[in-house]
Amino acid sequence: MYLDVRDLTKTYGTFTALDRVSAGVDEGEFVCLLGPSGCGKTTLLRVIAGLIEADSGQILLKGADISGMPTRQRGFGIVFQSYSLFPDMTVAQNVGYGLKIRGAARDRIRKRVGELLDMIRLPHLADRYPGQLSGGQQQRVALARSIAVDPQLLLLDEPLSALDAKVRAELRREIHSLQRELRIPTIMVTHDQEEALAVSDRIICMNRGHLVQAGTAEELYLRPQTRFVADFMGRSNLLGIEALARVAPGLAAARPRDGADLACIRPEQIGLSPDPDGPARVRELEFLGNITRIGLDTPAGNMVAEVSGHSPVRPGDRLSLSISSEHCAWVREDAAAGAQ
């Protein structure tokens, strides 16, 4: 493993920010640390960066222990939410700053800065100052500056959260494309599930200082292990055995005997058929452009279904439901269960 984090613990008085967290990043991998505010993801990133010292645990980079190494010696690129550009330096000077303080030759700096400005599509802004740039442009410059020195690891601390939705979507595609091209091992902190699903090779989901589940986007979305992950990774219908038996008795009978307490069924995985005698009644509709979200009253209680585009059903319509066993994930109630 390229980066291996072992049993990191960090406390602040009686508050435990990290509780024996173990995780890793493979060479060339893009990993997202995902979770709600206060879950420990930013603390973990800052401990890896060397900006915060852990109480215990180890950080290994290519097999070497860097736990006590100062930040400047780790050779990591770091991009913060606030950009942190030097306001009195031009775009070109900001991008080349890391190379300059390392004593690189002027021709080398000029060439590298030109390459990176082309890569982030801002060569025409080389002589402008940060205050003359939009938020998205500033973040592109911050990203270029962080990779100018060929970092061993790229750390992104919610780099897109200060941007509006359209710019955020565009920039995340660019970050993803850039990381794929350069193959720099990358860790990005985010609380945005869509962002994590869109860019990551693997997601590490955290809650209350614990690593709850780690896996690919598909694994966390389609096969969550706990109620917390099922709820956090998009919308879900969580049904106990008795409730599930009222709408899908075959699924209830097939429950695995592994301690799982709840069936997790994603809204788009519920089949709907018009049926005047059907057990479900349409309570409400939300047309969201590419999908229609349908609130249902069912014998199992309130449920949510989603269909592509416009739906012909109307409030009050009766429907039959169909749920395939392959679209049912079984989860545990305990939110702090560890990932395997």
Short mmCIF file of C-alpha atoms in Angstrom, two decimals, residues 36-327:
data_model
loop_
_atom_site.label_atom_id
_atom_site.label_comp_id
_atom_site.label_asym_id
_atom_site.label_seq_id
_atom_site.Cartn_x
_atom_site.Cartn_y
_atom_site.Cartn_z
CA PRO A 36 -20.99 14.83 8.10
CA SER A 37 -19.45 17.83 9.86
CA GLY A 38 -17.54 16.79 12.95
CA CYS A 39 -17.03 13.16 11.84
CA GLY A 40 -13.20 13.42 11.88
CA LYS A 41 -12.43 13.52 8.15
CA THR A 42 -10.63 16.89 8.17
CA THR A 43 -8.73 15.91 11.33
CA LEU A 44 -7.57 12.74 9.59
CA LEU A 45 -6.42 14.71 6.53
CA ARG A 46 -4.51 17.19 8.69
CA VAL A 47 -2.83 14.43 10.67
CA ILE A 48 -1.73 12.81 7.41
CA ALA A 49 -0.44 16.20 6.24
CA GLY A 50 1.51 16.70 9.48
CA LEU A 51 -0.47 19.81 10.41
CA ILE A 52 -1.83 18.06 13.53
CA GLU A 53 -0.01 15.52 15.67
CA ALA A 54 -1.90 12.34 16.53
CA ASP A 55 -1.95 11.00 20.08
CA SER A 56 -1.03 7.53 18.81
CA GLY A 57 -0.80 5.47 15.64
CA GLN A 58 1.42 5.39 12.59
CA ILE A 59 1.52 6.87 9.08
CA LEU A 60 3.60 4.91 6.58
CA LEU A 61 4.48 6.26 3.12
CA LYS A 62 5.87 3.59 0.80
CA GLY A 63 6.76 1.59 3.91
CA ALA A 64 8.61 4.39 5.73
CA ASP A 65 7.21 5.80 8.97
CA ILE A 66 6.58 9.55 8.52
CA SER A 67 4.49 10.04 11.68
CA GLY A 68 6.97 12.46 13.25
CA MET A 69 8.11 14.13 10.05
CA PRO A 70 7.46 17.89 9.67
CA THR A 71 4.88 18.91 7.05
CA ARG A 72 7.43 20.59 4.76
CA GLN A 73 9.48 17.40 4.55
CA ARG A 74 6.62 15.10 3.57
CA GLY A 75 6.49 16.31 -0.02
CA PHE A 76 2.70 16.57 -0.12
CA GLY A 77 0.59 19.02 -2.11
CA ILE A 78 -2.25 20.57 -0.10
CA VAL A 79 -5.25 22.53 -1.39
CA PHE A 80 -7.53 24.20 1.14
CA GLN A 81 -11.09 25.43 0.80
CA SER A 82 -9.89 29.02 1.19
CA TYR A 83 -7.39 28.77 -1.74
CA SER A 84 -4.60 30.50 0.32
CA LEU A 85 -3.04 32.21 -2.69
CA PHE A 86 -0.50 35.00 -2.20
CA PRO A 87 -2.45 38.18 -3.03
CA ASP A 88 0.64 40.20 -4.01
CA MET A 89 1.87 37.56 -6.49
CA THR A 90 0.63 37.01 -10.03
CA VAL A 91 -0.96 33.73 -11.10
CA ALA A 92 2.34 32.61 -12.64
CA GLN A 93 4.28 33.56 -9.51
CA ASN A 94 1.82 31.68 -7.29
CA VAL A 95 2.06 28.53 -9.40
CA GLY A 96 5.86 28.67 -9.50
CA TYR A 97 6.34 29.56 -5.83
CA GLY A 98 7.10 26.03 -4.63
CA LEU A 99 9.70 25.52 -7.33
CA LYS A 100 11.30 28.89 -6.59
CA ILE A 101 11.82 28.22 -2.88
CA ARG A 102 13.34 24.84 -3.80
CA GLY A 103 15.95 26.64 -5.90
CA ALA A 104 14.76 25.50 -9.33
CA ALA A 105 16.28 27.27 -12.33
CA ARG A 106 14.27 30.10 -13.89
CA ASP A 107 13.90 28.29 -17.21
CA ARG A 108 12.61 25.21 -15.39
CA ILE A 109 10.10 27.30 -13.43
CA ARG A 110 8.92 29.14 -16.55
CA LYS A 111 8.43 25.92 -18.48
CA ARG A 112 6.64 24.12 -15.65
CA VAL A 113 4.34 27.08 -14.94
CA GLY A 114 3.45 27.30 -18.62
CA GLU A 115 2.63 23.58 -18.73
CA LEU A 116 0.40 23.80 -15.68
CA LEU A 117 -1.44 26.93 -16.80
CA ASP A 118 -2.18 25.18 -20.08
CA MET A 119 -3.36 22.15 -18.13
CA ILE A 120 -5.82 24.20 -16.05
CA ARG A 121 -6.80 26.27 -19.11
CA LEU A 122 -5.66 29.64 -17.69
CA PRO A 123 -2.56 30.60 -19.71
CA HIS A 124 -4.15 33.96 -20.60
CA LEU A 125 -4.35 34.91 -16.90
CA ALA A 126 -0.69 34.38 -16.02
CA ASP A 127 -0.09 38.06 -15.19
CA ARG A 128 -3.25 38.66 -13.18
CA TYR A 129 -3.48 38.74 -9.40
CA PRO A 130 -5.75 36.48 -7.29
CA GLY A 131 -8.12 39.36 -6.52
CA GLN A 132 -8.85 39.65 -10.24
CA LEU A 133 -9.96 36.01 -10.55
CA SER A 134 -13.25 34.25 -9.95
CA GLY A 135 -13.50 31.65 -7.18
CA GLY A 136 -13.24 28.79 -9.67
CA GLN A 137 -10.18 30.34 -11.30
CA GLN A 138 -8.51 30.84 -7.92
CA GLN A 139 -9.08 27.21 -7.03
CA ARG A 140 -7.58 26.09 -10.34
CA VAL A 141 -4.48 28.17 -9.57
CA ALA A 142 -4.27 26.68 -6.05
CA LEU A 143 -4.46 23.20 -7.57
CA ALA A 144 -1.74 23.99 -10.13
CA ARG A 145 0.51 25.38 -7.39
CA SER A 146 0.08 22.22 -5.33
CA ILE A 147 1.10 19.88 -8.16
CA ALA A 148 3.92 22.05 -9.55
CA VAL A 149 6.47 20.34 -7.31
CA ASP A 150 5.36 16.78 -8.25
CA PRO A 151 3.97 15.89 -4.79
CA GLN A 152 4.08 12.36 -3.44
CA LEU A 153 0.47 12.77 -2.28
CA LEU A 154 -2.22 15.36 -3.05
CA LEU A 155 -4.49 16.39 -0.16
CA LEU A 156 -7.68 18.32 -0.94
CA ASP A 157 -9.63 19.78 2.00
CA GLU A 158 -13.17 20.44 0.70
CA PRO A 159 -11.71 22.38 -2.25
CA LEU A 160 -15.06 22.96 -3.96
CA SER A 161 -17.41 23.83 -1.11
CA ALA A 162 -17.10 27.61 -1.54
CA LEU A 163 -18.16 27.49 -5.21
CA ASP A 164 -21.64 27.63 -6.72
CA ALA A 165 -23.19 24.39 -7.97
CA LYS A 166 -22.41 24.79 -11.68
CA VAL A 167 -18.77 25.79 -11.15
CA ARG A 168 -18.36 23.06 -8.54
CA ALA A 169 -19.56 20.36 -10.96
CA GLU A 170 -17.26 21.65 -13.71
CA LEU A 171 -14.22 21.89 -11.46
CA ARG A 172 -14.68 18.45 -9.94
CA ARG A 173 -14.62 16.99 -13.47
CA GLU A 174 -11.38 18.86 -14.12
CA ILE A 175 -9.81 17.67 -10.86
CA HIS A 176 -10.82 14.11 -11.68
CA SER A 177 -9.41 14.35 -15.20
CA LEU A 178 -6.18 15.95 -13.97
CA GLN A 179 -5.66 13.29 -11.32
CA ARG A 180 -6.25 10.55 -13.88
CA GLU A 181 -3.69 12.13 -16.20
CA LEU A 182 -0.99 12.67 -13.56
CA ARG A 183 -1.77 9.59 -11.43
CA ILE A 184 -0.92 11.41 -8.20
CA PRO A 185 -2.32 9.49 -5.19
CA THR A 186 -5.05 11.81 -3.88
CA ILE A 187 -7.17 12.17 -0.75
CA MET A 188 -10.11 14.57 -0.86
CA VAL A 189 -12.28 15.55 2.09
CA THR A 190 -15.93 16.19 1.25
CA HIS A 191 -19.37 16.06 2.84
CA ASP A 192 -21.02 15.97 -0.60
CA GLN A 193 -22.10 12.43 -1.51
CA GLU A 194 -22.54 13.24 -5.22
CA GLU A 195 -19.03 14.68 -5.32
CA ALA A 196 -17.56 11.55 -3.74
CA LEU A 197 -19.53 9.25 -6.05
CA ALA A 198 -18.38 11.19 -9.13
CA VAL A 199 -14.61 11.31 -8.59
CA SER A 200 -13.44 8.57 -6.24
CA ASP A 201 -11.88 5.20 -6.85
CA ARG A 202 -12.72 4.45 -3.24
CA ILE A 203 -14.72 6.16 -0.50
CA ILE A 204 -13.91 6.09 3.21
CA CYS A 205 -17.10 6.92 5.08
CA MET A 206 -16.61 8.30 8.61
CA ASN A 207 -18.86 9.06 11.56
CA ARG A 208 -18.05 10.20 15.11
CA GLY A 209 -14.33 9.60 14.70
CA HIS A 210 -14.76 6.07 13.35
CA LEU A 211 -14.18 4.61 9.92
CA VAL A 212 -17.63 3.16 9.27
CA GLN A 213 -17.21 1.60 5.83
CA ALA A 214 -14.70 1.76 2.98
CA GLY A 215 -15.19 0.63 -0.59
CA THR A 216 -16.00 1.71 -4.11
CA ALA A 217 -18.84 4.13 -4.75
CA GLU A 218 -20.98 1.23 -6.00
CA GLU A 219 -20.28 -0.83 -2.88
CA LEU A 220 -21.23 1.93 -0.46
CA TYR A 221 -24.34 2.91 -2.39
CA LEU A 222 -25.66 -0.52 -3.32
CA ARG A 223 -24.31 -2.54 -0.39
CA PRO A 224 -24.15 -0.32 2.70
CA GLN A 225 -23.31 -2.21 5.87
CA THR A 226 -24.91 0.10 8.43
CA ARG A 227 -27.93 2.33 8.79
CA PHE A 228 -25.67 5.38 8.87
CA VAL A 229 -24.08 4.62 5.48
CA ALA A 230 -27.45 3.74 3.94
CA ASP A 231 -28.89 7.08 5.10
CA PHE A 232 -25.84 9.16 4.26
CA MET A 233 -25.19 7.76 0.79
CA GLY A 234 -28.35 9.08 -0.85
CA ARG A 235 -32.01 8.41 -0.17
CA SER A 236 -33.13 5.03 1.08
CA ASN A 237 -36.13 3.12 2.36
CA LEU A 238 -35.13 1.34 5.57
CA LEU A 239 -37.60 -1.34 6.60
CA GLY A 240 -37.62 -3.69 9.55
CA ILE A 241 -38.61 -7.33 9.05
CA GLU A 242 -42.27 -6.86 9.94
CA ALA A 243 -42.64 -3.79 7.71
CA LEU A 244 -40.85 -5.48 4.81
CA ALA A 245 -43.11 -8.54 5.10
CA ARG A 246 -46.11 -6.28 4.39
CA VAL A 247 -44.78 -5.16 0.99
CA ALA A 248 -42.32 -7.90 -0.01
CA PRO A 249 -42.86 -11.08 2.02
CA GLY A 250 -40.41 -13.04 -0.12
CA LEU A 251 -37.58 -10.65 0.75
CA ALA A 252 -38.40 -10.76 4.45
CA ALA A 253 -38.22 -14.55 4.44
CA ALA A 254 -34.78 -14.41 2.78
CA ARG A 255 -33.15 -12.19 5.42
CA PRO A 256 -29.58 -13.35 6.11
CA ARG A 257 -28.79 -14.45 9.66
CA ASP A 258 -25.75 -12.23 10.11
CA GLY A 259 -27.06 -9.65 12.54
CA ALA A 260 -28.52 -7.38 9.87
CA ASP A 261 -31.65 -5.69 11.18
CA LEU A 262 -32.96 -3.57 8.32
CA ALA A 263 -33.60 -3.87 4.60
CA CYS A 264 -32.21 -0.95 2.58
CA ILE A 265 -34.06 -0.32 -0.68
CA ARG A 266 -33.08 2.61 -2.88
CA PRO A 267 -35.97 4.65 -4.35
CA GLU A 268 -35.02 3.94 -7.98
CA GLN A 269 -35.05 0.19 -7.30
CA ILE A 270 -38.77 0.03 -6.60
CA GLY A 271 -40.88 -1.06 -9.56
CA LEU A 272 -44.30 0.62 -9.83
CA SER A 273 -47.38 -0.62 -11.70
CA PRO A 274 -50.85 1.00 -11.88
CA ASP A 275 -53.26 -1.19 -9.91
CA PRO A 276 -56.62 0.00 -8.56
CA ASP A 277 -56.34 -2.65 -5.84
CA GLY A 278 -52.64 -2.09 -5.19
CA PRO A 279 -51.33 -1.72 -1.63
CA ALA A 280 -49.54 1.60 -2.24
CA ARG A 281 -51.13 5.01 -2.70
CA VAL A 282 -49.36 8.02 -4.22
CA ARG A 283 -49.09 10.69 -1.54
CA GLU A 284 -47.06 13.35 -3.36
CA LEU A 285 -44.91 14.01 -6.45
CA GLU A 286 -41.75 16.00 -6.96
CA PHE A 287 -40.72 16.62 -10.56
CA LEU A 288 -36.95 17.21 -10.54
CA GLY A 289 -36.25 17.28 -14.27
CA ASN A 290 -34.34 14.06 -14.88
CA ILE A 291 -36.35 12.16 -12.25
CA THR A 292 -39.72 12.25 -10.54
CA ARG A 293 -39.71 11.46 -6.81
CA ILE A 294 -42.90 9.76 -5.63
CA GLY A 295 -43.96 9.69 -2.00
CA LEU A 296 -45.97 6.57 -1.19
CA ASP A 297 -48.28 5.46 1.61
CA THR A 298 -47.82 1.70 1.98
CA PRO A 299 -48.61 -1.04 4.51
CA ALA A 300 -44.96 -0.66 5.58
CA GLY A 301 -45.40 3.08 6.19
CA ASN A 302 -44.12 5.98 4.12
CA MET A 303 -41.79 5.01 1.27
CA VAL A 304 -40.10 6.90 -1.57
CA ALA A 305 -39.73 5.74 -5.17
CA GLU A 306 -38.04 7.45 -8.12
CA VAL A 307 -38.61 7.07 -11.85
CA SER A 308 -36.78 8.58 -14.80
CA GLY A 309 -38.19 11.79 -16.25
CA HIS A 310 -41.89 12.55 -16.05
CA SER A 311 -44.29 10.11 -14.37
CA PRO A 312 -47.95 9.76 -15.41
CA VAL A 313 -49.11 8.88 -11.88
CA ARG A 314 -51.01 11.41 -9.78
CA PRO A 315 -51.66 11.83 -6.04
CA GLY A 316 -54.26 9.32 -4.92
CA ASP A 317 -53.39 6.70 -7.54
CA ARG A 318 -53.07 3.11 -6.34
CA LEU A 319 -49.99 1.11 -7.29
CA SER A 320 -48.43 -2.30 -6.94
CA LEU A 321 -44.78 -2.49 -5.85
CA SER A 322 -42.08 -4.88 -7.00
CA ILE A 323 -38.68 -5.18 -5.34
CA SER A 324 -36.03 -7.61 -6.52
CA SER A 325 -33.92 -9.47 -3.96
CA GLU A 326 -30.76 -8.29 -5.74
CA HIS A 327 -31.82 -4.70 -5.04
#
